[in-house]
Amino acid sequence: MLLKSLLSLSLGTFALGMAEFSMMGILPDVAVSLNISIAQAGHFIAAYAIGVCCGAWLLVLSYRLPPKTILLSLSALIAIGNILAALSPGYITLMVARFISGLPHGAYFGIGSIVATKLAPPGRSAQAVALMIAGMTVANLIGVPVGTWLSLHLSWRLVFTLVAVVAIILVFTLRRFIPQMDRLPDTGILGQFRFLKSAAPWLILAATMFGNGGIFCWFSYISPLLTQVSGFSGNQVSLLMVLAGAGMVAGNWCGGRLADRYTPGQVAAGLQGLAAAALLLIFLFASNSWLSAILMCVCTFCLFAVSAPQQLLLLRHSPGGALLGAASVQMAFNLGNAIGSYNGGLAISHHWGYQYPALLGVPLTLIGCACLLWFHRRYENQGQDI
């Protein structure tokens, strides 16, 4: 029953992962269909990210509801947002639909993490959270390539239709396999924010934002790097993206197990340090095709290996505001995406070469690593981790 419950939760993160990341692959088809530029179509990615940040605050208003009720409501919202996206006749309507689609993202990860930790046996909380997050890694491994194929050969609208169908199935699986749970302690609206008076959650959120931002400096421009610097053909890039997705799956699994065996902050710091080293090596050896591919897998491994430890740490260090705390990780994650892609774009716009975004990502990732080391020394090393 535990496995079925966690797999049900992961079906939701699969739908969210496909909704978020498929847009990158179908962007040209959407632009042609709606008669807009690629730059305008890129606004649909930003609209989703803004929805993620705004939607996390929904949990502040839903603290009096049972966790299962919140999950079911968010699942319905996933379906509604993607149905609207599939039916959108133009630019404005698709922008609105993408914003609505993003609203349940952070909130779902937040309440899903809480449910996963409540269901998990002692000492396996991080692995339970990792299994919930696994849906997003599988979405990158399988869902996004399938969505790109559907858009290329049939219609981009089928991608959002497929996500909506998965969300509808999700509603039924959650009703069947997630047990009823007591509401979280009622700390009131203001009580939800009291945990932010401590430095601990801010260090974790900063580490998430900067660490993720550093990797996305490079990952946002991975396709031209692989084709124009590393020497791969366009057809090979699709296979390489599958390998990148496999790195995410493996990283998520290992990150959960390591965080349960050792202290989560220390694990996450080591992984972000590894990511910084891999980014520097990508800059130095991007012209070596297969070394570049191997380092790509190392970076995507680290990207998701830190997810479960960071999610678990926010839960532990947000007393009275666990809903907001757990959801805020996704806010930091998406803010890191925006910062990383912007900084990487600066290198491209200055014609430095496609390997330079990886170099710009190194200091950002090291800042994230430093935040986690500071957190570990102050809270975990002194026995203050709860």
mmCIF file with all atom_site columns, N, CA, C and O in Angstrom, residues 52 144 384:
data_model
loop_
_atom_site.group_PDB
_atom_site.id
_atom_site.type_symbol
_atom_site.label_atom_id
_atom_site.label_alt_id
_atom_site.label_comp_id
_atom_site.label_asym_id
_atom_site.label_entity_id
_atom_site.label_seq_id
_atom_site.pdbx_PDB_ins_code
_atom_site.Cartn_x
_atom_site.Cartn_y
_atom_site.Cartn_z
_atom_site.occupancy
_atom_site.B_iso_or_equiv
_atom_site.pdbx_formal_charge
_atom_site.auth_seq_id
_atom_site.auth_comp_id
_atom_site.auth_asym_id
_atom_site.auth_atom_id
_atom_site.pdbx_PDB_model_num
ATOM 1  N N  . VAL A 1 52  ? 4.020  29.022 -11.028 1.00 0.00 ? 52  VAL A N  1
ATOM 2  C CA . VAL A 1 52  ? 4.610  28.197 -9.967  1.00 0.00 ? 52  VAL A CA 1
ATOM 3  C C  . VAL A 1 52  ? 4.843  29.036 -8.711  1.00 0.00 ? 52  VAL A C  1
ATOM 4  O O  . VAL A 1 52  ? 4.491  28.632 -7.592  1.00 0.00 ? 52  VAL A O  1
ATOM 5  N N  . VAL A 1 144 ? 8.884  13.962 -22.020 1.00 0.00 ? 144 VAL A N  1
ATOM 6  C CA . VAL A 1 144 ? 9.258  15.088 -22.878 1.00 0.00 ? 144 VAL A CA 1
ATOM 7  C C  . VAL A 1 144 ? 9.596  14.618 -24.301 1.00 0.00 ? 144 VAL A C  1
ATOM 8  O O  . VAL A 1 144 ? 9.126  15.223 -25.272 1.00 0.00 ? 144 VAL A O  1
ATOM 9  N N  . GLN A 1 384 ? 21.375 20.651 15.746  1.00 0.00 ? 384 GLN A N  1
ATOM 10 C CA . GLN A 1 384 ? 20.161 21.446 15.738  1.00 0.00 ? 384 GLN A CA 1
ATOM 11 C C  . GLN A 1 384 ? 19.202 21.012 14.650  1.00 0.00 ? 384 GLN A C  1
ATOM 12 O O  . GLN A 1 384 ? 18.130 21.559 14.490  1.00 0.00 ? 384 GLN A O  1
#
